[in-house]
Coordinates of C-alpha atoms in Angstrom, one line a residue:
M1 CA 0.2 0.0 0.0
K2 CA 2.7 2.1 0.2
F3 CA 3.6 2.4 -3.2
P4 CA -0.1 3.6 -4.3
F5 CA 0.0 6.2 -1.2
Y6 CA 3.5 7.6 -2.4
I7 CA 1.8 8.0 -6.2
G8 CA -1.1 9.3 -5.4
R9 CA 0.2 11.8 -2.8
R10 CA 2.6 13.3 -5.3
Y11 CA -0.3 13.6 -7.9
L12 CA -2.1 15.0 -5.5
F13 CA 0.3 17.9 -4.5
S14 CA 2.8 18.1 -8.1
K15 CA 1.6 20.4 -10.5
K16 CA 0.0 19.2 -13.5
S17 CA 0.4 19.7 -17.3
H18 CA -3.3 20.7 -17.5
N19 CA -4.0 23.6 -14.8
A20 CA -7.6 23.3 -14.7
I21 CA -7.0 20.2 -12.7
N22 CA -5.2 21.7 -10.1
I23 CA -8.1 24.2 -9.9
I24 CA -10.6 21.4 -9.3
S25 CA -8.9 19.8 -7.4
F26 CA -8.3 23.1 -5.2
I27 CA -11.8 23.7 -5.3
S28 CA -12.9 20.2 -4.6
V29 CA -10.1 20.4 -1.2
C30 CA -12.5 24.0 -0.7
G31 CA -15.6 22.9 -0.6
I32 CA -15.3 20.0 1.6
A33 CA -13.8 22.2 4.2
V34 CA -16.4 24.8 4.1
A35 CA -18.9 21.9 4.2
T36 CA -16.9 20.7 7.2
M37 CA -16.7 24.1 8.7
A38 CA -20.9 24.4 8.5
L39 CA -21.7 21.4 10.2
V40 CA -19.1 22.4 13.3
C41 CA -19.9 25.8 13.4
T42 CA -24.4 25.0 13.0
L43 CA -23.8 22.1 15.8
S44 CA -21.8 24.2 17.8
V45 CA -24.4 26.4 17.7
F46 CA -27.3 24.3 18.7
N47 CA -25.5 22.9 21.8
G48 CA -24.8 26.6 22.6
F49 CA -28.7 27.1 22.8
E50 CA -29.2 23.4 24.2
N51 CA -26.6 24.5 27.0
L52 CA -28.6 27.6 27.3
V53 CA -31.6 26.4 27.7
S54 CA -30.3 24.0 30.5
Q55 CA -29.1 26.7 32.2
M56 CA -32.5 28.8 31.7
F57 CA -34.4 25.4 33.9
S58 CA -37.4 26.8 35.7
V59 CA -36.7 27.1 39.3
F60 CA -38.9 24.9 40.4
D61 CA -37.6 22.1 38.2
P62 CA -35.7 19.9 41.0
D63 CA -32.5 18.2 40.4
L64 CA -34.6 14.9 40.4
K65 CA -38.5 14.6 40.6
V66 CA -39.9 10.9 41.8
Q67 CA -43.8 10.6 40.5
P68 CA -46.1 7.3 40.3
A69 CA -45.5 5.5 37.2
T70 CA -49.7 4.8 37.0
G71 CA -52.1 7.4 38.6
K72 CA -51.8 11.1 39.9
V73 CA -50.6 10.3 43.7
F74 CA -49.0 8.3 45.9
D75 CA -48.2 7.6 49.7
V76 CA -44.9 9.6 50.5
S77 CA -44.8 7.5 54.3
D78 CA -44.1 4.3 52.0
A79 CA -41.1 2.4 53.7
T80 CA -39.7 2.4 50.3
V81 CA -40.3 5.8 49.4
Q82 CA -39.0 6.8 52.8
K83 CA -35.6 4.8 52.1
A84 CA -34.9 6.3 48.9
V85 CA -35.4 10.3 50.2
S86 CA -33.1 9.4 53.3
L87 CA -29.7 8.9 50.7
P88 CA -26.9 10.3 51.8
E89 CA -26.7 12.8 48.2
V90 CA -30.5 13.6 49.1
E91 CA -30.2 17.2 51.0
V92 CA -34.3 17.8 50.5
A93 CA -37.0 16.2 49.2
V94 CA -40.1 19.0 49.1
Q95 CA -43.8 17.1 48.9
T96 CA -46.1 18.4 45.8
L97 CA -49.8 17.7 45.4
E98 CA -51.1 19.0 42.6
E99 CA -55.0 19.6 41.4
N100 CA -56.4 22.1 39.1
A101 CA -59.3 24.5 40.3
L102 CA -61.1 27.6 39.1
L103 CA -60.0 31.1 40.8
K104 CA -62.3 33.7 41.6
Y105 CA -60.7 37.2 42.1
G106 CA -63.0 39.9 42.8
E107 CA -65.4 40.0 38.9
K108 CA -62.3 37.9 37.1
Q109 CA -62.1 34.4 37.0
S110 CA -59.0 31.8 35.6
P111 CA -58.7 28.3 36.0
V112 CA -55.5 27.3 37.6
L113 CA -53.0 25.1 38.5
V114 CA -52.9 25.0 42.3
R115 CA -49.7 23.5 43.9
G116 CA -49.7 22.6 47.6
V117 CA -46.4 22.3 48.5
S118 CA -44.8 21.3 52.3
D119 CA -42.9 23.8 54.8
N120 CA -39.3 23.0 53.5
F121 CA -39.9 24.3 50.1
R122 CA -38.0 27.6 50.6
Q123 CA -35.0 25.4 51.3
A124 CA -35.1 23.8 47.7
V125 CA -35.3 26.7 45.9
D126 CA -33.7 30.1 45.5
V127 CA -36.2 32.1 46.6
S128 CA -34.4 35.3 45.5
R129 CA -34.6 34.2 41.8
L130 CA -38.3 33.5 42.1
L131 CA -40.2 36.4 44.1
V132 CA -41.4 39.8 42.4
V133 CA -43.0 41.1 45.4
G134 CA -44.2 39.8 49.1
G135 CA -43.0 36.0 50.2
F136 CA -44.3 32.6 50.7
D137 CA -46.2 33.2 53.8
F138 CA -48.6 30.6 53.5
K139 CA -50.1 30.8 56.8
Q140 CA -50.5 34.1 58.6
G141 CA -52.4 34.1 62.0
D142 CA -56.0 32.2 60.9
L143 CA -55.7 33.3 57.4
D144 CA -54.3 31.3 54.8
Y145 CA -52.4 32.8 51.9
A146 CA -51.2 32.0 48.2
A147 CA -48.3 32.8 45.5
L148 CA -49.5 33.8 42.3
A149 CA -47.3 33.4 39.2
L150 CA -46.7 36.9 37.7
G151 CA -48.8 35.9 34.5
L152 CA -51.7 35.3 36.9
A153 CA -51.1 38.3 38.9
S154 CA -51.4 40.1 35.8
R155 CA -54.1 38.6 34.2
L156 CA -56.4 39.2 37.5
D157 CA -54.7 42.3 38.5
A158 CA -53.9 41.1 41.6
R159 CA -52.2 42.8 44.4
T160 CA -50.3 41.4 47.7
E161 CA -51.5 45.2 48.8
Y162 CA -55.1 44.8 48.1
I163 CA -57.6 43.3 50.3
T164 CA -59.7 41.2 48.2
P165 CA -59.6 37.7 48.8
I166 CA -58.9 34.5 45.9
E167 CA -61.9 32.4 45.7
L168 CA -61.1 28.4 44.8
F169 CA -63.3 26.0 43.7
S170 CA -63.0 22.2 42.9
P171 CA -65.0 19.7 42.9
I172 CA -65.4 17.3 45.2
R173 CA -63.6 13.8 44.2
A174 CA -66.2 11.1 43.7
A175 CA -69.2 13.4 44.6
K176 CA -72.8 13.1 43.5
V177 CA -74.0 16.2 41.9
N178 CA -77.1 17.6 43.5
L179 CA -79.5 19.0 40.7
A180 CA -80.9 21.1 43.3
N181 CA -78.1 22.5 45.1
P182 CA -74.6 21.7 42.6
S183 CA -72.9 24.1 44.6
T184 CA -72.4 21.1 47.5
A185 CA -70.5 19.5 44.9
F186 CA -67.6 21.6 45.4
V187 CA -65.2 23.0 47.9
Q188 CA -64.4 26.6 48.3
R189 CA -61.7 27.8 49.8
T190 CA -60.7 31.8 50.5
L191 CA -57.1 32.8 51.0
F192 CA -55.3 36.0 50.3
P193 CA -52.2 37.0 48.1
C194 CA -49.1 36.7 49.8
G195 CA -46.7 36.6 46.5
V196 CA -45.9 37.0 43.1
F197 CA -43.4 35.1 41.8
T198 CA -41.9 34.7 38.5
Q199 CA -40.1 31.8 36.7
N200 CA -39.3 30.1 33.3
D201 CA -42.1 28.0 32.2
S202 CA -44.0 29.7 30.0
K203 CA -47.0 27.3 30.5
L204 CA -47.0 27.7 34.2
E205 CA -46.6 31.5 34.2
E206 CA -50.1 32.2 33.5
S207 CA -51.5 29.7 35.7
L208 CA -50.0 28.4 38.7
L209 CA -50.9 28.8 42.5
L210 CA -48.9 28.0 45.4
V211 CA -50.4 27.3 48.7
S212 CA -49.7 25.2 51.6
M213 CA -49.5 21.5 51.5
D214 CA -52.6 21.8 54.6
V215 CA -54.6 23.9 52.3
A216 CA -54.3 21.4 49.0
R217 CA -54.8 18.6 51.2
D218 CA -58.1 19.4 52.4
M219 CA -59.0 21.1 49.7
F220 CA -59.2 18.4 47.4
R221 CA -59.6 15.3 50.1
Y222 CA -56.4 13.6 50.3
D223 CA -55.3 12.3 52.8
E224 CA -52.2 13.1 55.0
G225 CA -48.7 11.8 53.3
T226 CA -50.6 11.9 49.9
V227 CA -48.2 13.6 47.5
S228 CA -48.4 13.8 43.9
S229 CA -44.4 14.4 43.5
L230 CA -41.4 14.3 45.8
D231 CA -39.0 17.2 44.1
I232 CA -35.4 16.4 45.3
K233 CA -32.6 18.8 46.0
L234 CA -29.0 16.7 45.8
R235 CA -26.0 17.9 48.0
K236 CA -23.6 19.9 46.4
G237 CA -21.2 17.3 44.4
A238 CA -23.5 14.7 44.1
D239 CA -23.7 13.1 40.9
A240 CA -27.7 13.7 39.3
E241 CA -27.6 10.4 37.0
Q242 CA -26.2 7.9 39.7
T243 CA -28.8 9.4 42.5
K244 CA -31.6 8.9 40.1
H245 CA -30.5 5.0 39.3
K246 CA -30.0 4.7 42.7
I247 CA -33.4 5.7 43.7
Q248 CA -35.0 4.2 41.1
S249 CA -33.2 0.7 42.0
L250 CA -35.1 1.4 45.4
L251 CA -38.8 2.4 44.7
G252 CA -39.0 -0.5 41.6
E253 CA -41.4 0.1 38.5
R254 CA -44.1 2.0 40.7
Y255 CA -42.3 4.7 40.3
E256 CA -40.4 7.4 38.1
V257 CA -37.5 9.0 38.7
K258 CA -37.0 12.0 36.6
N259 CA -33.7 14.5 35.9
R260 CA -33.9 18.0 35.1
F261 CA -33.5 17.0 31.0
E262 CA -36.5 14.6 31.2
Q263 CA -38.5 17.0 33.5
Q264 CA -38.3 19.2 29.8
A265 CA -38.1 16.7 27.4
D266 CA -40.4 17.8 25.4
T267 CA -38.2 21.1 24.7
F268 CA -35.1 19.2 24.3
K269 CA -36.3 16.6 21.8
M270 CA -37.5 19.6 19.6
V271 CA -33.5 21.1 19.9
Q272 CA -32.6 17.9 19.2
V273 CA -34.8 17.3 16.2
E274 CA -33.7 20.9 15.0
K275 CA -30.6 19.9 15.1
W276 CA -29.9 16.6 13.4
V277 CA -32.3 17.2 10.8
T278 CA -30.0 20.3 10.1
F279 CA -27.0 18.1 10.1
F280 CA -28.4 16.0 7.4
I281 CA -29.6 19.3 5.3
L282 CA -25.9 20.5 5.6
T283 CA -24.5 16.9 4.9
F284 CA -26.3 16.8 1.7
V285 CA -24.5 20.2 1.1
A286 CA -21.0 18.2 2.2
I287 CA -22.4 15.3 -0.7
I288 CA -22.1 17.6 -3.3
A289 CA -19.1 19.5 -2.7
I290 CA -17.5 16.1 -1.9
F291 CA -19.0 14.8 -5.2
N292 CA -16.4 17.2 -7.4
V293 CA -13.6 14.7 -6.4
I294 CA -15.3 12.9 -9.1
G295 CA -14.7 15.3 -11.8
S296 CA -11.1 15.7 -10.2
L297 CA -9.9 12.1 -10.8
T298 CA -11.4 11.2 -13.6
M299 CA -9.6 14.6 -15.4
L300 CA -6.4 13.1 -13.8
I301 CA -6.8 10.0 -15.3
I302 CA -7.0 11.2 -18.5
E303 CA -4.0 13.0 -18.1
K304 CA -2.0 10.1 -16.6
E305 CA -2.7 7.7 -19.4
R306 CA 0.7 7.9 -20.4
D307 CA 1.6 7.1 -16.5
I308 CA -0.8 4.5 -16.3
A309 CA 1.0 2.7 -19.1
T310 CA 4.6 3.2 -17.9
L311 CA 3.2 1.5 -14.3
Q312 CA 1.5 -1.5 -16.2
S313 CA 5.1 -1.7 -18.2
L314 CA 6.9 -1.8 -14.8
G315 CA 4.8 -4.4 -13.7
A316 CA 2.1 -2.9 -11.5
N317 CA -1.2 -4.6 -11.8
N318 CA -5.0 -3.3 -11.9
K319 CA -5.7 -3.0 -8.3
V320 CA -2.2 -1.0 -7.7
I321 CA -3.3 1.3 -10.5
A322 CA -6.9 2.0 -9.6
S323 CA -5.7 2.5 -5.4
V324 CA -3.4 5.4 -6.5
F325 CA -6.1 7.3 -7.8
M326 CA -8.5 6.4 -5.1
I327 CA -5.9 7.2 -2.4
E328 CA -5.8 10.7 -4.2
G329 CA -9.2 11.2 -3.7
W330 CA -9.6 9.9 -0.1
L331 CA -6.5 12.5 0.5
I332 CA -8.7 15.0 -0.9
S333 CA -11.2 14.1 1.7
L334 CA -9.3 13.9 4.3
I335 CA -7.4 17.0 4.1
G336 CA -10.9 19.0 3.4
A337 CA -12.6 17.6 6.3
T338 CA -9.6 18.3 8.5
T339 CA -9.1 21.7 7.3
G340 CA -12.7 22.0 8.1
I341 CA -12.8 20.9 11.4
V342 CA -9.8 23.2 12.3
M343 CA -12.0 26.4 10.8
G344 CA -15.0 25.4 12.5
L345 CA -12.7 25.4 15.5
I346 CA -11.2 28.5 15.1
L347 CA -14.5 30.2 14.6
C348 CA -16.7 28.8 17.4
V349 CA -13.8 30.3 19.8
L350 CA -13.7 33.3 18.2
Q351 CA -17.5 33.4 18.7
E352 CA -17.5 32.4 22.1
S353 CA -14.3 34.7 22.8
F354 CA -15.6 37.6 21.3
G355 CA -19.4 36.9 20.2
F356 CA -18.7 38.6 16.8
L357 CA -22.5 37.2 15.3
K358 CA -25.0 39.6 17.1
L359 CA -28.6 38.2 18.3
N360 CA -29.5 41.5 18.8
A361 CA -28.8 43.5 15.5
G362 CA -31.9 44.3 14.9
G363 CA -32.1 45.7 17.9
A364 CA -34.9 43.3 19.5
A365 CA -33.9 42.2 23.2
Y366 CA -32.9 38.5 23.4
L367 CA -31.7 37.2 26.5
V368 CA -28.2 36.8 25.4
D369 CA -26.6 39.4 23.0
A370 CA -24.7 36.9 20.7
Y371 CA -25.0 33.2 19.5
P372 CA -24.0 31.0 22.2
V373 CA -21.6 28.0 21.3
E374 CA -20.2 25.0 22.5
V375 CA -18.1 22.3 20.8
R376 CA -18.7 18.8 21.9
W377 CA -16.0 16.1 20.6
P378 CA -18.9 13.5 19.6
D379 CA -20.2 15.9 17.2
L380 CA -17.0 16.4 15.6
A381 CA -16.3 12.6 15.4
V382 CA -19.5 11.9 13.6
I383 CA -18.8 15.1 11.2
F384 CA -15.1 14.1 10.6
F385 CA -16.4 10.2 9.9
S386 CA -19.0 11.1 7.9
V387 CA -17.4 13.0 5.5
I388 CA -14.7 10.7 4.9
F389 CA -17.1 7.9 4.5
I390 CA -18.9 10.3 1.6
G391 CA -15.5 10.6 0.5
F392 CA -14.9 7.0 0.7
L393 CA -17.7 6.3 -1.4
A394 CA -17.3 8.8 -4.0
V395 CA -14.4 7.9 -5.3
L396 CA -15.0 4.4 -5.8
L397 CA -17.1 5.6 -9.2
P398 CA -13.9 6.4 -10.9
A399 CA -11.7 4.0 -9.6
N400 CA -13.7 1.3 -11.0
N401 CA -14.5 2.8 -14.0
L402 CA -10.6 2.7 -14.2
R403 CA -10.1 -0.7 -13.5
K404 CA -13.3 -1.6 -16.0
K405 CA -11.4 0.6 -19.0
L406 CA -7.7 -1.5 -17.8
K407 CA -9.3 -4.9 -18.0
S408 CA -11.0 -4.4 -21.4
S409 CA -7.6 -2.9 -22.9

C-alpha cells in the first residue's frame, strides 16, 4: 500500500500539465472544508442553545422528581420512599400536590393549577430568583395565603397590598352532583395573595398558584401523606445520574424518577430534532461538494494515461493502479475534512470569545447578545467520519471505471 500512497500523494501535490485539474482539485478541497466547517459551526450553535436552555430551567425544576408510574398520587409514608429520600446524596425532598381548580378574584375568573408545597419548600429553591413582590408565608394567624405566578397575577390584576380575597373552587372527588343544589359538589376556599413570583416556564407562568400542603390536601380531599411528586434537591457534589439510578432501583417500577432534562423532555427533543435535521441538510451540501472529487479524479485519469501505461510496464496490476487514484480522492476528502474541522473550531472559539455574530442586530431584546456556541467532541467525530465515509464512496466510481477500462484494454 506504500507505493500507491506515494504515487497518489505525488499526484495530489504535484503541478499538472493542465492547470484546470489543479484548480478543480483545490475547489474540491475548499468545498469539502467549507461544508465541514459549516457542520461544525451549526452543531456547535445548537449545542450552545441547548446549554443555554438547560441553564434557564425553571427554578421549580428540581434536580430529581419522583412521580407515580401510574395514577396521580402516591403515599409518601411508604417505607421504600422514605428509604430513598434518606439517601446521603439527598439534601431536601419537597412534597407537592397538584390539582386543577377555578380561581375567582374580584370580578375575574381563571382556571389555575394549584400546587401545594410542604414547609421545606423554601430550602429547595432560590427564593431570591423567584419573588417579584411579597413572600411565601402561606399561613399568617388564622388566615391562609397563596402566591401567584406573575402572568396569572397580571391577568387578574392581583396585588399583595389589596385586601380582595382569592376564592378557589374545586369539585369534590367522587361526589354526586345534587341538581337541587349543585354547589354542594364543590369545595370553596378563601385565601389572600401573599406574593407574586416569576419563572422561566411560560405555561405555568399563566396558571400556577402556590399554597400550603395543608390547604391543598384539605381542599382536594386527600389523606395525610398523599403527594403528587417529591421534588429532590441534591447535596453539592452529588452526581444526579447516579443518584437517579440509585433511587429508581430502590423504588422499582411503581415510580418514575426524572432528572431535569427528562422533566423538560419536549423542549430538548425539539432542539435535538432541529439539530440533526440541520445536520442532514448540511450533509447533503457536503455530498455535493465531495462529488467534485469525481470530476477531479476523472480528469486526472485522462491526463495520466501515459503514466498508467508506464506503471503497467513496470508490473503494477490493475488493482494497484486503481488504488493510486482512490488514495488521491481519499486524501482530498481527508485534507478537506481536517481543514474544515480546524476552521470550524477557530470560528467557534472566536465567537465564544468575542461574539461577532449578534442576536440583537435588529434591535430586538434577547437573553444573550451573541449566538452561543459549545463544541462537543462526539459531534466533531460524527462530522469527520461522515465526511470521510462519503468521500470514500465518492472515489469508488472513477476508480471502478478505471479498473474496468484497464481490464478491457
